[in-house]
Short mmCIF file of C-alpha atoms in Angstrom, two decimals:
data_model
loop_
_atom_site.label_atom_id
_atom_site.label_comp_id
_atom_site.label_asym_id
_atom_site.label_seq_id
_atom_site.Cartn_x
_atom_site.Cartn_y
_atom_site.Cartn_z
CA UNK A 1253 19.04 -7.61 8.91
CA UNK A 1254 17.74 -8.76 4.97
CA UNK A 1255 17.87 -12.05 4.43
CA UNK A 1256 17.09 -14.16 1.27
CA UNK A 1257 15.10 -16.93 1.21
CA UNK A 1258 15.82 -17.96 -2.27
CA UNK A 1259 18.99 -17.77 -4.38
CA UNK A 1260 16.98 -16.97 -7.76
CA UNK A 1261 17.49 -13.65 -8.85
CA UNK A 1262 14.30 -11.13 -8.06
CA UNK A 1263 11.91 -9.92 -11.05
CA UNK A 1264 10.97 -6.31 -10.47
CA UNK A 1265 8.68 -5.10 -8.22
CA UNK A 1266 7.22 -2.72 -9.83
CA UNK A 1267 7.28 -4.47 -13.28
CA UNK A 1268 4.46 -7.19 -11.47
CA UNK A 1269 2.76 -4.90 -9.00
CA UNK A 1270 -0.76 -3.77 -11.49
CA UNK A 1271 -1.74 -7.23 -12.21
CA UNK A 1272 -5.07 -6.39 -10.63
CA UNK A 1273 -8.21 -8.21 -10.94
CA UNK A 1274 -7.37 -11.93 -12.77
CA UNK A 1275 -3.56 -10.87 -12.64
CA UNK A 1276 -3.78 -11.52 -9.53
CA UNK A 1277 -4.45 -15.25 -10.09
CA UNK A 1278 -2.36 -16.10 -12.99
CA UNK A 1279 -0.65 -19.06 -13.36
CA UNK A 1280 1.72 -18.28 -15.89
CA UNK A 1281 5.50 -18.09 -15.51
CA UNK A 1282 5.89 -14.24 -14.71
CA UNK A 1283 6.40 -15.13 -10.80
CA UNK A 1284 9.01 -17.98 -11.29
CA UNK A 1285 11.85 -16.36 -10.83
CA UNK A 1286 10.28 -13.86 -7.94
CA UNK A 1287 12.26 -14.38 -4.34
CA UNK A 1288 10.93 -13.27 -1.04
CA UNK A 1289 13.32 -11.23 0.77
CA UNK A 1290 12.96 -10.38 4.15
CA UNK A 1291 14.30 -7.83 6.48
CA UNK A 1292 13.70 -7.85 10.18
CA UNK A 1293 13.01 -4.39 11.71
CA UNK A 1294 13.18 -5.72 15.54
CA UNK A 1295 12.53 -8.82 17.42
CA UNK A 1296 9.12 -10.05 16.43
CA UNK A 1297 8.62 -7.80 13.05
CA UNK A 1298 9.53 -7.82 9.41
CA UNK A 1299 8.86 -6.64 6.45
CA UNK A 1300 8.80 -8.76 2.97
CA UNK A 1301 9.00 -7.67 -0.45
CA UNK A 1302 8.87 -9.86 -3.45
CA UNK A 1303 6.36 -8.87 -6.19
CA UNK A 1304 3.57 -6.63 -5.44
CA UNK A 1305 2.53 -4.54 -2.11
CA UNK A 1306 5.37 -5.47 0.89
CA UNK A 1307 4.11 -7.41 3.45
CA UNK A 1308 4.28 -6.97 7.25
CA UNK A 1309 4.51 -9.78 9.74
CA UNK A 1310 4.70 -9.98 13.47
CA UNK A 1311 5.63 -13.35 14.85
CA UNK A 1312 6.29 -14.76 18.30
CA UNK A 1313 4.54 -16.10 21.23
CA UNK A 1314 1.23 -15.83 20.01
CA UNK A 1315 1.73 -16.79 16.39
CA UNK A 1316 1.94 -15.09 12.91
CA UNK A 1317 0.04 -11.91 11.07
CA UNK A 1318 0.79 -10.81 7.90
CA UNK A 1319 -0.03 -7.73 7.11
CA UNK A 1320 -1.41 -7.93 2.74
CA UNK A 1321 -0.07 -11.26 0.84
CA UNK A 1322 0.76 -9.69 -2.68
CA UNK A 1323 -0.10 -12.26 -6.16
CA UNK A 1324 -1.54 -15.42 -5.53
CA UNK A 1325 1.22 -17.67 -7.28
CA UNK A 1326 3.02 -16.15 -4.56
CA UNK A 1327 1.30 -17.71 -1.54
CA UNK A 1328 3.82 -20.40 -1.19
CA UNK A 1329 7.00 -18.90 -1.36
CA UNK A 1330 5.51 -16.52 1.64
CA UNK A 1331 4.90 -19.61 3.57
CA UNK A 1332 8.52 -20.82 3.25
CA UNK A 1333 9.61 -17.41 3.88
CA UNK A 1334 7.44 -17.12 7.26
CA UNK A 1335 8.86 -20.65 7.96
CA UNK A 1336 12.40 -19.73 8.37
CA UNK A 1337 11.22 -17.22 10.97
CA UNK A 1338 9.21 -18.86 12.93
CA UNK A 1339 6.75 -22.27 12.14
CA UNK A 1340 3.43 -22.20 11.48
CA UNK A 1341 0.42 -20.62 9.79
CA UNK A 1342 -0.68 -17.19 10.14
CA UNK A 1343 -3.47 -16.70 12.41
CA UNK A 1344 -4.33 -13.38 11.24
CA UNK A 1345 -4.28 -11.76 7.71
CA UNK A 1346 -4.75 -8.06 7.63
CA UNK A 1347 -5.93 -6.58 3.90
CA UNK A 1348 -5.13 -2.81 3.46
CA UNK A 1349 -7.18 -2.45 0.37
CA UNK A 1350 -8.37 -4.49 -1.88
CA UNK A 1351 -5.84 -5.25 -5.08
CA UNK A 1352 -4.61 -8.04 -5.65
CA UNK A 1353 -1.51 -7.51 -5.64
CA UNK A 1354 -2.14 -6.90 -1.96
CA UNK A 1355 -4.83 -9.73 -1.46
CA UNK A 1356 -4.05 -12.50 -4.27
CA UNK A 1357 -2.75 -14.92 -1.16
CA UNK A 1358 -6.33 -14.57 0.16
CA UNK A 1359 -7.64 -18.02 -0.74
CA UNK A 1360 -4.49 -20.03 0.66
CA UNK A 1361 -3.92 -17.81 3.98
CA UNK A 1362 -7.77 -17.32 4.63
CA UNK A 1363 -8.44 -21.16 4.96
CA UNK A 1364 -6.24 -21.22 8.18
CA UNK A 1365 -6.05 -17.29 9.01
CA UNK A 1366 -9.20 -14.68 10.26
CA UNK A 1367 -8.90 -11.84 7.98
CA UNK A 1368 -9.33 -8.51 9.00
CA UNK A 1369 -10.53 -5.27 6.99
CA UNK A 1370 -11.98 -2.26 6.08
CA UNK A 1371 -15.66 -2.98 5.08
CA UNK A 1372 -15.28 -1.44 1.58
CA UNK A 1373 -12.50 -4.28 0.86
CA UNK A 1374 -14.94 -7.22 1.48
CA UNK A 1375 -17.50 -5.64 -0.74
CA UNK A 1376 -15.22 -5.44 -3.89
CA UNK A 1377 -13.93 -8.76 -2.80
CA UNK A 1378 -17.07 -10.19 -2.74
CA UNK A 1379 -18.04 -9.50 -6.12
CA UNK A 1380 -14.85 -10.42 -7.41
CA UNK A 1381 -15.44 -14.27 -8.26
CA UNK A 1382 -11.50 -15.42 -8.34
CA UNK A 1383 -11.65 -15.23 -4.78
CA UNK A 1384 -13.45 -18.13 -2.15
CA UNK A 1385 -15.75 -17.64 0.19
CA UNK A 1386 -12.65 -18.60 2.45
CA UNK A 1387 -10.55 -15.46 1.12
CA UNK A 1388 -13.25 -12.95 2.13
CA UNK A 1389 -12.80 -10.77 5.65
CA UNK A 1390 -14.85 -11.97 8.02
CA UNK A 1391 -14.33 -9.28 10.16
CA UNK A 1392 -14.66 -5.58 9.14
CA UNK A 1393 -14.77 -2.19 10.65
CA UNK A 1394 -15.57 1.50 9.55
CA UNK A 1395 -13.08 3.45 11.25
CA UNK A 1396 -10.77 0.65 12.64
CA UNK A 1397 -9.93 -2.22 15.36
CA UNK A 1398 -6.92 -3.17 17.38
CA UNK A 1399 -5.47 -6.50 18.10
CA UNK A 1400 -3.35 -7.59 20.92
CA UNK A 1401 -0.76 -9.64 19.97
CA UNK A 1402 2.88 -10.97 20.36
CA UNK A 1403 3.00 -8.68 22.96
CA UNK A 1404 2.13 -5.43 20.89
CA UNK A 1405 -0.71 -3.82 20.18
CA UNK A 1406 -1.45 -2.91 16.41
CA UNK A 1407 -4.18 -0.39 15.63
CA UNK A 1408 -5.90 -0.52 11.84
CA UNK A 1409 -6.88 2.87 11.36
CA UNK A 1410 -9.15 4.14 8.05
CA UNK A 1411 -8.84 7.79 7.48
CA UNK A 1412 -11.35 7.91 4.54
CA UNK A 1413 -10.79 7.71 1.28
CA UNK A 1414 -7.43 8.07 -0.47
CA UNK A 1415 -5.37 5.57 -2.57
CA UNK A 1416 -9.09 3.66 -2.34
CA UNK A 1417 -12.11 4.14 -0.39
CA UNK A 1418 -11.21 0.81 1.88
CA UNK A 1419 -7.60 2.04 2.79
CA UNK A 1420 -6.04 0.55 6.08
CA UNK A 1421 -2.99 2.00 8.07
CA UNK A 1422 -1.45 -0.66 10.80
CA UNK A 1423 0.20 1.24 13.08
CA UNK A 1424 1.86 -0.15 16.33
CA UNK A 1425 0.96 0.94 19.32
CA UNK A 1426 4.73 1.78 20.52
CA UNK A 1427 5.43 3.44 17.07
CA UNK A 1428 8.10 1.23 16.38
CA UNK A 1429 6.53 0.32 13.15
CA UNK A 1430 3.35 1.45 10.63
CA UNK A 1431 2.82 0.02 7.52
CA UNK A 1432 1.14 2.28 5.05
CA UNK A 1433 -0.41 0.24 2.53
CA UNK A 1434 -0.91 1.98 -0.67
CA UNK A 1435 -0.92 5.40 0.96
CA UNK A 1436 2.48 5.42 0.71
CA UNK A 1437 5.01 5.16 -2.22
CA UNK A 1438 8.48 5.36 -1.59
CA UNK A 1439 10.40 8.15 -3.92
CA UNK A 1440 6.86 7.98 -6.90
CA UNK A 1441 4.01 9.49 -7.44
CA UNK A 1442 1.23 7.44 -5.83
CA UNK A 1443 -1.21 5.70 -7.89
CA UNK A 1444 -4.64 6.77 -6.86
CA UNK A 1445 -7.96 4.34 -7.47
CA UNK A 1446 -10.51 7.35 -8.52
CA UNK A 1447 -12.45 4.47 -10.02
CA UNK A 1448 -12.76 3.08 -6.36
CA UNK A 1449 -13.31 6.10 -4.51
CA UNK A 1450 -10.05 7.39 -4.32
CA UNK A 1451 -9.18 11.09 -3.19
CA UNK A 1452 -5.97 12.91 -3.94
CA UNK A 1453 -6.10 15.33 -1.04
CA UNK A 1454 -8.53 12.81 1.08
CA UNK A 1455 -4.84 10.99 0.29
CA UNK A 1456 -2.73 13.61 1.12
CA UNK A 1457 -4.79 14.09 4.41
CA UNK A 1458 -4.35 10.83 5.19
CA UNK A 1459 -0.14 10.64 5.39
CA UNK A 1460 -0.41 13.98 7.06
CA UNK A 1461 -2.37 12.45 9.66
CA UNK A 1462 -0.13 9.61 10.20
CA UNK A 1463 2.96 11.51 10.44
CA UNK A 1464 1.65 13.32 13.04
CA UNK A 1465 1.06 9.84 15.02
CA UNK A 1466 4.84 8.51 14.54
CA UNK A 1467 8.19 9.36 15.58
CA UNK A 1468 11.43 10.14 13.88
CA UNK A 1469 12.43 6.35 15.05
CA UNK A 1470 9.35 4.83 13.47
CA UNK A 1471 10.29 2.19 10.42
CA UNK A 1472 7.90 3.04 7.81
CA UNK A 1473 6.76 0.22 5.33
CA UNK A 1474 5.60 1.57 2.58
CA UNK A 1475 3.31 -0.36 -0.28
CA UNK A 1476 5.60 -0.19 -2.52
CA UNK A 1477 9.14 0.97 -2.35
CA UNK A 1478 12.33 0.08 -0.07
CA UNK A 1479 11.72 0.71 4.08
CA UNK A 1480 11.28 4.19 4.75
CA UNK A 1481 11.61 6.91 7.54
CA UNK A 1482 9.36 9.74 9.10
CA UNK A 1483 11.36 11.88 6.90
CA UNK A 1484 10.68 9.99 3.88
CA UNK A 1485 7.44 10.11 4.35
CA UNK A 1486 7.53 14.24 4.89
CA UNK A 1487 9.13 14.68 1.77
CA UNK A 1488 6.16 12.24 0.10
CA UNK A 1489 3.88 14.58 2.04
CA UNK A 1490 5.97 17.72 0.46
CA UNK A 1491 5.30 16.62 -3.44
CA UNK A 1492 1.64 15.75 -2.81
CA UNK A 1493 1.09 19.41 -1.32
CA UNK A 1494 2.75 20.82 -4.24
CA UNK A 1495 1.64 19.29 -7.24
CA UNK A 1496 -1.80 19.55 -5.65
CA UNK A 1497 -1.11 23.30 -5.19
CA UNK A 1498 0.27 23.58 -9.12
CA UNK A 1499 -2.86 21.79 -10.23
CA UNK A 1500 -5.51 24.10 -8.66
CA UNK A 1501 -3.20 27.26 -9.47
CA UNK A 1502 -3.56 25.56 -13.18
CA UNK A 1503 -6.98 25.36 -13.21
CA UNK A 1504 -7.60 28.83 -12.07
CA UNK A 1505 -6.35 29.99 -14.93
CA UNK A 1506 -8.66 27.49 -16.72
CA UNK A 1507 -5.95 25.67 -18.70
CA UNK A 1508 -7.20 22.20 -20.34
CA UNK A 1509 -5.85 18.99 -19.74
CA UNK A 1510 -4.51 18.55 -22.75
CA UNK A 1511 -2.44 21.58 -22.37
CA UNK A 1512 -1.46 20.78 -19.36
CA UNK A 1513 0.45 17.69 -20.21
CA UNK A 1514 2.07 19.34 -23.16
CA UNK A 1515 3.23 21.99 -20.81
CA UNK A 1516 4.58 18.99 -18.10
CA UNK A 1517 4.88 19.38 -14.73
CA UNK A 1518 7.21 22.36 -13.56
CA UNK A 1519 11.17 21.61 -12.59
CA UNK A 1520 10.86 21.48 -8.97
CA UNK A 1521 8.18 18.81 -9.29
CA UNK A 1522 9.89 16.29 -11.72
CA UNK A 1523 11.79 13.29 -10.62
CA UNK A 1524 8.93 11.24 -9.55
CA UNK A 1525 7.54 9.52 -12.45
CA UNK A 1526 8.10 5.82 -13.05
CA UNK A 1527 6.57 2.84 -15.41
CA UNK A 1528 3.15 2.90 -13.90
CA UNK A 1529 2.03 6.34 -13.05
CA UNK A 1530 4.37 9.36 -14.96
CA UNK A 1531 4.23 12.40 -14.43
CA UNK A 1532 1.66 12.53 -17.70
CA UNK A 1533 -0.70 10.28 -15.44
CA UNK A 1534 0.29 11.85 -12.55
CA UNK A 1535 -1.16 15.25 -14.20
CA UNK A 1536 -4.07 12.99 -15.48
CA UNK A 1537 -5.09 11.99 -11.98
CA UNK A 1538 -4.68 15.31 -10.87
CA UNK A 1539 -7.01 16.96 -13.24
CA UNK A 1540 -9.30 14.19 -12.89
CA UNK A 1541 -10.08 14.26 -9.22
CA UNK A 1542 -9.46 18.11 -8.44
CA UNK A 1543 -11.30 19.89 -11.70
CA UNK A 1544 -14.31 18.09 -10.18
CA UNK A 1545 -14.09 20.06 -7.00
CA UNK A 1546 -15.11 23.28 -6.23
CA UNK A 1547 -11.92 25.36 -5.65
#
């Protein structure tokens, strides 16, 4: 079931979610017109998308989580969203990485909520000076945590470094639902955070790992990108394998980078390029990460 919360018409998702860093926290008018939609995936879970990463939420007996919060501006239009669901303030905020278009709604959900995360996200947070002492995790883990809640138990699972170096997977323990975070985008080339430890196949590792854990009935949320299946993620699993493949069969041959993205990427691994990362970035990360590793 989606359901609208408000009647004004959506801006684009993906035209809004790279407002990192101060973007985050702008005040301008580039969310007015931004409406939360949300889509429940069973009784006590559902999955919001409005501008920036989607958001997960389990609500019931024992309250509300959310799992990221996208752009700040956004904080309140989440509220009213979680309010037609169920009344209340979230108790707990999970933070899959550390963007802000994944942690903006920090400093209004962390003066009521705990928030949970990887150890590498309160770091960066920390030294990032938009956000309160208030929208910092206050508790971390290496590896991961579970909580028990609403009657389900959801595991946060790091599997290294990928999309960052902090990356989270929430996966529930009946493998009803996992929401991937920024290790997964639906039908694009991923955008991966070199800058912040990132790892293309540390990435690729990563999905492959959690499509081992989940079934073909699993609802996949992805970061960014309409809900999504085990197969969907397979076939995101497919693309990374091969364009990592092409890349090191590329730099065998010791072909630069410029050449590289003159030549483009070959037929049967075009289709996935959108605004943010083409496939001329996508070839860019590639190079980046893997002509700095011993093949």
């Amino acid at each position: 079931m989606t359901k609208l919360i408000s009647a004004i018409p959506c801006v684009s998702l993906l035209g809004c979610c790279f407002l990192l860093g101060n973007g985050a926290f702008a005040t301008d008018d580039r969310f007015a017109n931004v409406e939360i939609v949300s889509q429940q995936l069973s009784p006590n879970t559902y999955m919001f998308t409005g501008s920036g990463g989607n958001i997960g939420v389990s609500a019931g007996q024992d309250g509300i989580i959310i799992i990221d919060n996208q752009f700040a501006p956004l904080a309140g239009k989440i509220s009213a969203a979680l309010h037609t669901i169920q009344p209340g303030l979230p108790r707990y905020v999970v933070n899959t990485h550390y963007h802000g278009d994944h942690t903006g709604g920090n400093n209004t959900f962390g003066v009521s909520s705990t928030i949970f995360a990887h150890s590498n996200v309160l770091k960066r947070l920390a030294n990032n000076d938009k956000y309160t002492q208030s929208a910092l995790p206050s508790i971390t883990y290496e590896q991961g945590t579970s909580i028990h809640f609403n009657g389900d138990i959801l595991h946060l699972i790091h599997l290294g470094a990928g999309h960052t170096d902090g990356d989270s997977v929430v996966l529930w323990d009946d493998k009803s639902v996992v929401h991937m975070g920024d290790l997964f985008f639906k039908d694009k080339w991923p955008y991966v955070d070199l800058e912040a430890g990132g790892s293309v196949k540390g990435y690729r590792d990563s999905v492959a790992n959690i499509i081992n854990r989940i079934d073909n009935d699993t609802k996949v949320i992805p970061g960014h990108g309409s809900l999504a299946t085990k197969n969907d993620l397979i076939r995101f699993k497919h693309i990374l394998d091969g364009s990592i493949n092409w890349m090191e069969s590329q730099l065998i041959k010791a072909k630069s980078l410029e050449t590289l993205k003159q030549d483009g990427l070959p037929e049967n691994l075009q289709g996935w390029g959108w605004n943010f990362i083409s496939d001329e970035r996508w070839i860019e990360t590639l190079y980046q990460d893997l002509s700095s590793k011993k093949l």
